[in-house]
XYZ file of C-alpha atoms in Angstrom:
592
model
C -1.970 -5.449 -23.691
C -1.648 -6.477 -19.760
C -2.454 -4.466 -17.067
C 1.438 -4.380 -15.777
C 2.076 -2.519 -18.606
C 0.211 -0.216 -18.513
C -0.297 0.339 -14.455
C 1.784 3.032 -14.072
C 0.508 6.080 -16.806
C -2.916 4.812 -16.346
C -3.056 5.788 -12.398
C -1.515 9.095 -12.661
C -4.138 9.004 -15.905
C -7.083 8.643 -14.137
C -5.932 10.778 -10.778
C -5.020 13.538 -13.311
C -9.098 13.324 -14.643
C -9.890 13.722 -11.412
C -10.291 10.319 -9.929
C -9.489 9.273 -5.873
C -5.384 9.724 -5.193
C -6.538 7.166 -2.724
C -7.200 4.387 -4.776
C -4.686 1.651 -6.401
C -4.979 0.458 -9.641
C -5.406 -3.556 -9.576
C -6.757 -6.554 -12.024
C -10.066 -7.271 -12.176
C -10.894 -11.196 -11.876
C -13.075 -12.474 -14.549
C -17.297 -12.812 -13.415
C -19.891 -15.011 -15.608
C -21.846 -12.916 -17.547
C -24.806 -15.185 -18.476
C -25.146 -14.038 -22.158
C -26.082 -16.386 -25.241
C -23.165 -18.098 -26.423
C -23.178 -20.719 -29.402
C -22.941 -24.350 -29.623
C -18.885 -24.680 -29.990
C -18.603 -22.207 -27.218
C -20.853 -24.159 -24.995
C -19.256 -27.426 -25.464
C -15.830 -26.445 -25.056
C -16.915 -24.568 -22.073
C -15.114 -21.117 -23.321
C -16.297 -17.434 -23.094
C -18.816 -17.971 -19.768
C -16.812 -15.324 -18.123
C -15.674 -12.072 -18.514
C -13.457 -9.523 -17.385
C -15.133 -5.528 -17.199
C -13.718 -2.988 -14.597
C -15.203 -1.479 -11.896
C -13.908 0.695 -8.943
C -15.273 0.652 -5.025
C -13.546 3.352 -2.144
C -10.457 0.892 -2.263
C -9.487 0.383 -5.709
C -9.848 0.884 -9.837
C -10.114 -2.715 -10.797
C -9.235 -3.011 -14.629
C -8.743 -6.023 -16.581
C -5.649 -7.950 -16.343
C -5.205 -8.382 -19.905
C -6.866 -6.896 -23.041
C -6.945 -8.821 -26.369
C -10.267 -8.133 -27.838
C -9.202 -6.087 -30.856
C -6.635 -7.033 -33.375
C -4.604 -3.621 -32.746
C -2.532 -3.416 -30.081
C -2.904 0.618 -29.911
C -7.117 -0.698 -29.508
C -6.373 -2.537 -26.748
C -4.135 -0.140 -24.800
C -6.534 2.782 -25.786
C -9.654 0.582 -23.991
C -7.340 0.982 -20.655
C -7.534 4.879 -20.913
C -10.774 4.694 -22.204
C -12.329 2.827 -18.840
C -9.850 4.842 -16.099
C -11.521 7.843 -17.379
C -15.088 7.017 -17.467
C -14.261 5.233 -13.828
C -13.219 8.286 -13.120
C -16.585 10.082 -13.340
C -18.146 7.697 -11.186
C -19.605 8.978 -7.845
C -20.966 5.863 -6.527
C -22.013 2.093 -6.889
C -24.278 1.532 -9.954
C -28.094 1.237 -9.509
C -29.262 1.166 -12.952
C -26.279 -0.085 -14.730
C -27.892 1.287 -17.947
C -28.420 4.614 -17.298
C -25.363 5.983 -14.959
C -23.870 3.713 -17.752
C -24.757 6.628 -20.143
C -24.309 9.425 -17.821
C -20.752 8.563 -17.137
C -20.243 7.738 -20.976
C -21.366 11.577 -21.682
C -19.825 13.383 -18.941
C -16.532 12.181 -19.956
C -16.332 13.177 -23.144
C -18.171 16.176 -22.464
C -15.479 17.196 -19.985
C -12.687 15.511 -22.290
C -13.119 16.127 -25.750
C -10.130 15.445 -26.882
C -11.228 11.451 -26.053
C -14.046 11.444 -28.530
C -11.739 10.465 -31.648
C -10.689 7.101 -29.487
C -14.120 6.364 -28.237
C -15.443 6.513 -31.329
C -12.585 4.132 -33.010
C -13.360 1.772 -29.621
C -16.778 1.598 -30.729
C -16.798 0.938 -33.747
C -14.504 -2.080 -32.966
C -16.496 -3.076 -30.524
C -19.965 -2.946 -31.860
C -18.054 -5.415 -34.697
C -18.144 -7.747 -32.117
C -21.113 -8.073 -30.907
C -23.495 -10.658 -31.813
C -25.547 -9.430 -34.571
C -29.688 -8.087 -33.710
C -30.868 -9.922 -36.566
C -29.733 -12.848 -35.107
C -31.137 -12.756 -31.950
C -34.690 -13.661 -30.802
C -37.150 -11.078 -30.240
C -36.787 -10.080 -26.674
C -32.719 -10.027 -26.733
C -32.563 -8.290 -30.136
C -34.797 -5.088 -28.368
C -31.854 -5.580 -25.563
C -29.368 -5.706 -27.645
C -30.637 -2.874 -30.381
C -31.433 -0.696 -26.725
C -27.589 -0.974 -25.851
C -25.830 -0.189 -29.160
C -28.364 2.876 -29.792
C -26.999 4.264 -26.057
C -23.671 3.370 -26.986
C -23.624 5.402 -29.976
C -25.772 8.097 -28.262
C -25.227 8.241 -24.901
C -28.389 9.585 -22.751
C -30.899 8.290 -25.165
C -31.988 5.174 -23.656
C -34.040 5.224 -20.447
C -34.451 1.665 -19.841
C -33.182 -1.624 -21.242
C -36.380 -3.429 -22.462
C -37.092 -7.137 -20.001
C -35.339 -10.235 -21.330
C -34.189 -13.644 -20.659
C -31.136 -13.346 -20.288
C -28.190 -10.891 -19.368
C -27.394 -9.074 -22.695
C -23.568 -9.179 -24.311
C -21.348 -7.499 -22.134
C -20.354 -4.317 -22.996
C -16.513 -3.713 -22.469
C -16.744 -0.163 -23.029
C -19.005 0.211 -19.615
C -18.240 -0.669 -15.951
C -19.717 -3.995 -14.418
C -22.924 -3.753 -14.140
C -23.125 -5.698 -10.738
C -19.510 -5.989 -9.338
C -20.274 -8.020 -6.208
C -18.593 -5.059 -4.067
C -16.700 -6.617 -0.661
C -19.439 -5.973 2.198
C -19.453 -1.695 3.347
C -18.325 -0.444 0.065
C -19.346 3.082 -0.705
C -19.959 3.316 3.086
C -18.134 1.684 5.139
C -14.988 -0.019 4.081
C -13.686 -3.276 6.558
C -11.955 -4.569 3.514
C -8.834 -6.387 4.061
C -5.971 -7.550 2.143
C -4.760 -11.019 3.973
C -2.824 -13.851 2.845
C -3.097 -17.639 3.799
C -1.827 -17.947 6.827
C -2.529 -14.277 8.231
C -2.052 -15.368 11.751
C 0.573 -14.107 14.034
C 1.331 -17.654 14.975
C 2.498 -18.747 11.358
C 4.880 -21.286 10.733
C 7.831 -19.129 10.302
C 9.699 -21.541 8.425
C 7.090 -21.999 5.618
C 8.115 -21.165 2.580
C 5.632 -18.651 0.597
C 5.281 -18.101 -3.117
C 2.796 -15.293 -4.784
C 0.962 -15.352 -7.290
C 2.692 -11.720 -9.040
C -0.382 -10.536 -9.933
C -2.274 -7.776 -9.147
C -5.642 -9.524 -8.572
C -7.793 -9.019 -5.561
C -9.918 -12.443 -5.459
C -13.228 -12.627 -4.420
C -13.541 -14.557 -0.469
C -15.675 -15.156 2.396
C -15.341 -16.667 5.975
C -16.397 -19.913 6.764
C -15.873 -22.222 9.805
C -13.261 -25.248 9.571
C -15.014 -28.470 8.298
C -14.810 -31.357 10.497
C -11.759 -33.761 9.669
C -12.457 -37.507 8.283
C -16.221 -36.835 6.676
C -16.705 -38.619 3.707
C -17.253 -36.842 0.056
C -21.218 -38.463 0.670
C -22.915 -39.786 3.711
C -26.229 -40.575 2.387
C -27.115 -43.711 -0.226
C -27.126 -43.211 -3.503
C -30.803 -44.012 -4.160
C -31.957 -41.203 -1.588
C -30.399 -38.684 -4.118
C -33.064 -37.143 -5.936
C -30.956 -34.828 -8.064
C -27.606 -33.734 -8.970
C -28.557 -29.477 -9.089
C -28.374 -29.403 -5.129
C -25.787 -27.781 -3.435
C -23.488 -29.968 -2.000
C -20.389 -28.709 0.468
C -17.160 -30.949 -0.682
C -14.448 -31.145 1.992
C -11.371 -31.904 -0.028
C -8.736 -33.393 1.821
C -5.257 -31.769 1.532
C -1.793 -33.675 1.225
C 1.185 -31.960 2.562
C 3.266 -33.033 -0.478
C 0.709 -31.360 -3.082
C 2.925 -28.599 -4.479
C 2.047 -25.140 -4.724
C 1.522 -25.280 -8.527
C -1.203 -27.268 -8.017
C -2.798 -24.934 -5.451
C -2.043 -22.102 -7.561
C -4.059 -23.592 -10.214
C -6.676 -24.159 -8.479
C -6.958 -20.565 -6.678
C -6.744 -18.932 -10.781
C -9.798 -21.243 -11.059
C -12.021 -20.226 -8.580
C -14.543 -17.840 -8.672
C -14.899 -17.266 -4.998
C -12.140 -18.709 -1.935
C -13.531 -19.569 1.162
C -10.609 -19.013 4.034
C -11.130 -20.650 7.534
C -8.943 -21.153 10.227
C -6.482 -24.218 10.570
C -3.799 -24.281 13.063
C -1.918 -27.137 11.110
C 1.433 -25.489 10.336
C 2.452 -26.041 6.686
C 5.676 -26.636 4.722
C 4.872 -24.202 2.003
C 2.014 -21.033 1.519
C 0.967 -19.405 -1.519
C 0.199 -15.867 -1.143
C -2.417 -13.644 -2.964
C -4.767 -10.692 -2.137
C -8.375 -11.505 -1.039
C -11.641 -9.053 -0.832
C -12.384 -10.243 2.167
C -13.532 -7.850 5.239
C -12.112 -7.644 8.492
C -12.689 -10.416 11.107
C -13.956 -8.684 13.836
C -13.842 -4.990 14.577
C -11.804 -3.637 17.649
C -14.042 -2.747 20.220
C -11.235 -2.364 23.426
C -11.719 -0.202 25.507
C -8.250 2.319 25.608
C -7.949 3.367 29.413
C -3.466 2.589 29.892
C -0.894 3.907 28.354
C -0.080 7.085 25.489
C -3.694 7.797 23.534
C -3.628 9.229 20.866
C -6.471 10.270 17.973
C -6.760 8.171 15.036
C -8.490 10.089 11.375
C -11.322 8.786 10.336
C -11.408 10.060 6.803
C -15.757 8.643 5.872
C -16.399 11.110 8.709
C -13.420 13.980 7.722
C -12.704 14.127 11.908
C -10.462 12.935 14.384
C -11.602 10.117 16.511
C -9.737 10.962 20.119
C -7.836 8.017 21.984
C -8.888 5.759 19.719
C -5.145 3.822 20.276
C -2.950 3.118 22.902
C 0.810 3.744 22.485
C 3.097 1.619 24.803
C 6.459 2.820 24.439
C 9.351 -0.629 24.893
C 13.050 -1.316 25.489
C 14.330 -4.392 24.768
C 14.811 -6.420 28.379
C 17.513 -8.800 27.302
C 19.518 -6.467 25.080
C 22.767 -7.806 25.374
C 25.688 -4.754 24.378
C 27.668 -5.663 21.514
C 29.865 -4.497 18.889
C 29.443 -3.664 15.361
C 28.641 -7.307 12.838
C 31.873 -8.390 11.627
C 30.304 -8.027 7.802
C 29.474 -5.029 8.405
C 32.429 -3.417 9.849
C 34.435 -3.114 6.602
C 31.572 -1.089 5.282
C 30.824 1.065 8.500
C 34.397 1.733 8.194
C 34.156 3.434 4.718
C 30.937 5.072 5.702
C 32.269 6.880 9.001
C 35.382 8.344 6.692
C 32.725 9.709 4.014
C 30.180 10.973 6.988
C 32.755 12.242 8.554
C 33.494 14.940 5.813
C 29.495 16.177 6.920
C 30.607 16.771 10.426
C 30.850 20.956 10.440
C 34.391 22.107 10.879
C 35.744 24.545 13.483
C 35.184 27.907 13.131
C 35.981 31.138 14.707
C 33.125 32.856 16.529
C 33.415 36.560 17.087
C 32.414 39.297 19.008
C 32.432 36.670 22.434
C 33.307 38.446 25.737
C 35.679 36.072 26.333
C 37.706 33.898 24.497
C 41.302 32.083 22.865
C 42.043 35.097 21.392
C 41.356 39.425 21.156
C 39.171 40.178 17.892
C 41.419 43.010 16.208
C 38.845 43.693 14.039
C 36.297 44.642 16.834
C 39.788 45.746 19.117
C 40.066 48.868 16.717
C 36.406 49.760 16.011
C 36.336 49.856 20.063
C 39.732 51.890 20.031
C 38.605 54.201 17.067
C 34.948 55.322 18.397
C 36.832 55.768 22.063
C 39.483 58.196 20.430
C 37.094 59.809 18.772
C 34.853 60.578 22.137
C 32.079 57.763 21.295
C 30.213 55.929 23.797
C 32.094 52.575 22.527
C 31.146 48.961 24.240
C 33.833 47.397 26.035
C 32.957 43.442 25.421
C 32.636 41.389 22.294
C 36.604 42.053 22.180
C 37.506 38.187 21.873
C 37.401 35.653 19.414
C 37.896 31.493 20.217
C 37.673 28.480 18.153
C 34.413 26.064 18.484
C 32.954 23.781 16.407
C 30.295 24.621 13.878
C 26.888 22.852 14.391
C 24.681 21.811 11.439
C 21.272 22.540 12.955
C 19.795 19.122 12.405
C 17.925 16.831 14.049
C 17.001 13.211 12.505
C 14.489 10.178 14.197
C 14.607 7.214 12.137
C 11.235 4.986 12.982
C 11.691 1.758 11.092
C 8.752 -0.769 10.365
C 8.994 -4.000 12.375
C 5.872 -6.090 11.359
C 5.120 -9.751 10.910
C 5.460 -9.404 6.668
C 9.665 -8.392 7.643
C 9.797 -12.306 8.520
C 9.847 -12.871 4.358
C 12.902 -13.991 2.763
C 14.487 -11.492 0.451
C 16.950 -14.113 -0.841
C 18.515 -17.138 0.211
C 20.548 -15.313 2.266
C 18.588 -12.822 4.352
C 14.973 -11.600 5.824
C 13.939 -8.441 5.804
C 14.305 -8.117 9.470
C 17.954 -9.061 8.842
C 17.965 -5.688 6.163
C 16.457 -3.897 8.228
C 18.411 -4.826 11.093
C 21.936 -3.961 8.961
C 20.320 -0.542 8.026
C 20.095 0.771 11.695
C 23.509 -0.475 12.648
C 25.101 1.008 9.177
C 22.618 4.597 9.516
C 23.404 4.817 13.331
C 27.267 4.467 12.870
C 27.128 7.027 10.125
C 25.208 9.528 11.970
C 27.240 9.033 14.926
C 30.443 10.386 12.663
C 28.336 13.887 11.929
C 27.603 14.312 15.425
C 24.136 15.109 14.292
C 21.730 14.465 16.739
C 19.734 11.630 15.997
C 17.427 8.716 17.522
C 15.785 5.292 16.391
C 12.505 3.926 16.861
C 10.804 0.692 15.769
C 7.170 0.138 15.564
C 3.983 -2.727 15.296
C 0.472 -3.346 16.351
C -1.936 -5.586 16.624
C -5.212 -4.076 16.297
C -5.199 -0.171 18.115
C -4.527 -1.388 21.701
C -1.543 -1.797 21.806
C 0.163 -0.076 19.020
C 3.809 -1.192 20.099
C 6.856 1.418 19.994
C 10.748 -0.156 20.729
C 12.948 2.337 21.912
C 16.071 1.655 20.144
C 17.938 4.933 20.481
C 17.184 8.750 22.721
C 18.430 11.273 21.183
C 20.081 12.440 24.405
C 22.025 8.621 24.417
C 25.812 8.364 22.887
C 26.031 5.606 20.650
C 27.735 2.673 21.567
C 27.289 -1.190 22.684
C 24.274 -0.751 24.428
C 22.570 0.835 21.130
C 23.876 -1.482 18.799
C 22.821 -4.411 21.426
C 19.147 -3.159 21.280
C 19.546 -3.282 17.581
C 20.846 -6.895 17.610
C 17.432 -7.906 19.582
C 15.102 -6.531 17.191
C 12.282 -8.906 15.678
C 9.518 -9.270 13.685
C 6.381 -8.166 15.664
C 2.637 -7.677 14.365
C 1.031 -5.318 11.960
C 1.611 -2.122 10.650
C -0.634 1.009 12.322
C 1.403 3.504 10.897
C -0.557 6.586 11.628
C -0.002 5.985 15.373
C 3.952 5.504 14.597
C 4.132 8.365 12.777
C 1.768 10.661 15.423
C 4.112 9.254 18.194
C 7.075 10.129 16.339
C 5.851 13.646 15.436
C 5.594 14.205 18.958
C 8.844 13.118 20.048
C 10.792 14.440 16.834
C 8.535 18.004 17.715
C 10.126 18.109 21.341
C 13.826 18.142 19.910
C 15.044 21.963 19.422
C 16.788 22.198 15.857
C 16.424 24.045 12.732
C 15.910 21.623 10.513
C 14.099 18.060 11.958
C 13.687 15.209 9.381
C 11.449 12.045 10.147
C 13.023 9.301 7.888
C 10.051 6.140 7.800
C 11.876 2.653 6.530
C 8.650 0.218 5.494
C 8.230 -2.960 3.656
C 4.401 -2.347 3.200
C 1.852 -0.701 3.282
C -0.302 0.495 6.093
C -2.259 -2.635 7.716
C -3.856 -4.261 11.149
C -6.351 -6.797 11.917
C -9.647 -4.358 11.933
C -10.879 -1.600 9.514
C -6.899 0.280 9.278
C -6.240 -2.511 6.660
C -7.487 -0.738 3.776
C -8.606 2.521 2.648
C -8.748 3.565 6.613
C -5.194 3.292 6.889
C -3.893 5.108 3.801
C -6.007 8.321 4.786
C -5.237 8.167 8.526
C -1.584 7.299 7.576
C -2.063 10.558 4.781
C -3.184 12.857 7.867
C -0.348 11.751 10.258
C 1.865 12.878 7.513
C 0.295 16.084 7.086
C 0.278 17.059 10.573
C 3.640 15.918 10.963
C 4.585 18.266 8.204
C 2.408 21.408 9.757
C 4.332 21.319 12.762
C 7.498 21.590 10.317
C 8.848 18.557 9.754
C 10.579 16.665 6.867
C 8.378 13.460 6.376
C 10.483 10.871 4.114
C 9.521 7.185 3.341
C 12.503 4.626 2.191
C 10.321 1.350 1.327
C 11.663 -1.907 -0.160
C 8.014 -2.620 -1.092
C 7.939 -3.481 -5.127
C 4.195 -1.917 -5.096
C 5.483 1.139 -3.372
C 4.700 3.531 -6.289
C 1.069 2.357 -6.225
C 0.300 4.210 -2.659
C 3.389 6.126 -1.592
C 2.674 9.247 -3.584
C -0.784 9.608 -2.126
C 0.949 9.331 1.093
C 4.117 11.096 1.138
C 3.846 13.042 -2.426
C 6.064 12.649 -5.690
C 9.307 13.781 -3.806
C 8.603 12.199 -0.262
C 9.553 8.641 -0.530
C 11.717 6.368 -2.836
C 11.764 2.659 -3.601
C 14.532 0.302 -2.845
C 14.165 -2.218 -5.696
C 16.806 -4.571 -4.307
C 16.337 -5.355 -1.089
C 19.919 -6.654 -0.149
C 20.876 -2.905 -1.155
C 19.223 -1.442 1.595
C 21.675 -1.043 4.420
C 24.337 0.909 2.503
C 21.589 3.014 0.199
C 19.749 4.115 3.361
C 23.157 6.196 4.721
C 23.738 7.357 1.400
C 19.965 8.667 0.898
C 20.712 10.811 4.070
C 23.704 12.561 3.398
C 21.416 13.521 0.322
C 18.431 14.490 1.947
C 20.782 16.994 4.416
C 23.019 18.370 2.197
């Protein structure tokens, strides 16, 4: 059984025990365990490492793939098994025994109904574990310790000294997962790629790995260029066990296969900085915190508060909105691919637009209201005290009520191909043309925003559309200049949309959000940071009354969105190329 499989039921699984909304659900790479092994094991090199889950404030790491028992239904029922005791933990693990036992018995305590599973799990499991009788003195009291608290959970105090590690015990969380630096406390994790740089070669081309792996990383500087694999004599080697640095030379023409290999290999990546622009990049998920943090100081521009969730309180100014319009926005007309479509769109938005109706009881107007002519007459005849205006009617056109601000993600990750065809940006950039000639056949009132960062100061905001602005050339010319820009502070966005969105009088005012990702920026915000504050920005957004709604064309969407937005407050583009003539459509749904 493999973690994709299962990904899905076993998040809404462990949130439903319980467990952080906050966290994704993401493999686990495989750690040494240090265990006895036999001779055939130890010559072929197999079964030194193994992979147990664990969970920190960003994530539930599980195992990528389960094959330990000869039943499928085992292996899928050790998933469940492991999101609910991960669920009961509170913090990191100090004596990996004991909580080990606490959270064993406080699930099943609270969750009966999973003692019939755990006990089939254990019994499978304790079927595969090496055998006391086999063991030497001090690892058979280990391992005679561990299976007594595994069948009896709170019954062992301490695990008696040994050796060496004992057999891992799949049916527990890591006893030492090697959390990312501030875990628990202060997360500065990060999720980067190879060549996270705003100065990328933009015509590389990148491959990922498709997994859902975070890999272990740390910082290093760049090693000097030209030093040889050894610079001392051979004879002044004394042994073979010392650490030695290797500075492996790379050749443009090694493919990424190769490189690919090599990073399922390693146990820990070491990323430094190289300027040398590359034809290719492979791109996978490290635990690696933050660079630096972002100490500016804000004192220009829009400030505006930031949530910092450790502390549950609003940090004040802590970013700097600078609102932009594009200098060198040349007005243009509609793309010719795009006009056929636009075409079709504007006939089926059109049937939105409110018709003409008569409005009654107006003091002046196309025509007299009878009816109100002869409840005037009538009450006058009859000596009344009748009202001599409201006698006219006249013809106007109907108005929906509605206001819409579309704020649309332009960060550095929209420079991806989708196909061989198209960018994001070059989606993205269809979508606003196609949504802003559709809206402009309602005659709902409507503006368009787009949005990066890099770190809080500046948090960049392109004025693409006012809502007081007819649409025409000059729109659609802002539109055409529109380019990838940094990262993605999208708390900020959404706080400076709020604001403007707030100010526009209507009955009904919808915030639609079109992302590729998730929230993200150089310091702390990439992480756990960023999908609270983003959370909050949401929430206030909808206490002041609006209608928050996320269109993403990110595959992991599903993973985050519904802590963010809720169940019913976003949806996922699958195909990409689909996005400029589902994003019109999704409207006229959402306003109906």
């Amino acid at each position: 059984m493999t973690l994709d499989e299962v990904a899905g039921p076993i998040g809404i699984f462990f949130r439903a025990l319980g467990g952080d909304g906050g966290l994704q659900v993401e493999a686990a790479e495989a750690s040494a365990h240090g265990a006895r092994r036999g001779f055939l094991q130890r010559l072929a090199g197999l079964e030194d490492k193994v992979e147990l889950a664990w969970r920190d404030e960003r994530s539930l790491r599980l195992p990528a793939r389960i094959d330990l028992f000869a039943e499928r239904a085992l292996n899928r029922d050790l998933y469940i098994w492991l999101a609910a005791l991960a669920a009961q933990q509170t913090g990191p693990t100090r004596d990996w025994l004991v909580e080990s036992q606490d959270q064993a018995r406080r699930t099943l305590t609270r969750f009966p109904g999973l003692r019939p599973r755990y006990r089939r799990l254990l019994d499978a499991h304790l079927d595969l574990r090496p055998d006391p009788r086999a063991l030497p003195a001090q690892e058979r009291a280990r391992e005679e310790a561990i299976r007594l608290a595994l069948e009896d959970p709170g019954s062992v105090e301490r695990l008696p000294a040994g050796r060496r590690p004992p057999y891992p015990v799949v049916l527990w969380l890591h006893p030492d997962p090697e959390l990312p630096p501030g875990a628990w406390s202060d997360i500065a994790g990060s999720d980067l790629s190879c060549g996270e740089s705003q100065d990328i070669d933009r015509d590389a081309a990148v491959e990922s790995l498709g997994e859902r792996r975070r890999r272990r990383a740390e910082r290093v500087a760049m090693p000097e260029k030209d030093q040889g694999l050894i610079t001392i004599r051979m004879e002044n080697i004394l042994t073979w066990d010392e650490h030695v640095q290797v500075d492996r030379g790379t050749d443009e023409e090694d493919d990424l296969e190769r490189a690919r290999t090599a990073a399922a290999d390693l146990d820990r990546i070491s990323v430094a900085r190289d300027r040398k622009a590359h034809g290719a990049r492979l791109k996978f998920d490290l635990d690696l915190p933050a660079e630096s943090e972002d100490d500016l100081v804000l004192s220009e521009g829009i400030l505006l508060p930031e949530w910092d969730w450790r502390q549950g309180a609003l940090r004040p100014n802590q970013c700097r909105v600078v609102p932009l319009v594009a200098a060198h926005a040349t007005p243009c007309g509609l793309p010719e691919h795009l006009r056929r479509t636009a075409h079709r769109l504007r006939h089926q938005f059109q049937a939105l637009a409110p018709a003409r109706v008569w409005q009654r009881g107006q003091s002046d107007g196309q025509e007299i209201d009878l009816d109100a002519y002869l409840r005037f007459a009538t009450d006058r005849r009859a000596g009344a005290a009748a009202p001599g205006d409201g006698l006219y009617r006249d013809m106007r056109k109907g108005a929906r009520d509605l206001v819409c601000l579309l704020l649309s993600d332009l960060s550095l990750s929209t420079d991806t191909w989708v196909d061989d065809r198209a960018r994001v940006i070059d989606v993205i950039r269809d979508s606003l043309f196609l949504f802003a000639e559709s809206l402009a056949a309602t005659g709902d009132p409507f503006g368009m925003l787009g949005f990066s960062s890099r770190r809080r100061d500046p948090v960049r905001i392109h004025n693409l559309k006012d809502f007081d602005e007819p649409h025409g050339a000059a729109v659609r010319g802002r539109i055409a200049a529109i380019k990838p820009g940094y990262y993605t502070r999208m708390g900020a966005a959404i706080r400076y949309a709020t604001r403007v969105l707030a100010a526009q009088p209507g009955g009904r005012r919808l915030l639609l959000i079109l992302s590729d990702g998730k929230p993200n920026d150089l310091d702390r915000y990439d992480g756990r940071y960023g999908i609270e504050d983003t959370r909050r920005a949401v929430r206030e957004a909808r206490d002041l009354g609006l209608t928050c709604f996320c269109v993403t064309i990110d595959e992991r969407g599903n993973d985050y969105l519904p802590h963010l937005f809720g169940t019913g407050g976003y949806v996922v583009i699958r195909r990409p190329a689909e996005l400029p003539e589902q994003l019109p459509v999704l409207y006229a749904r959402l306003t109906a």
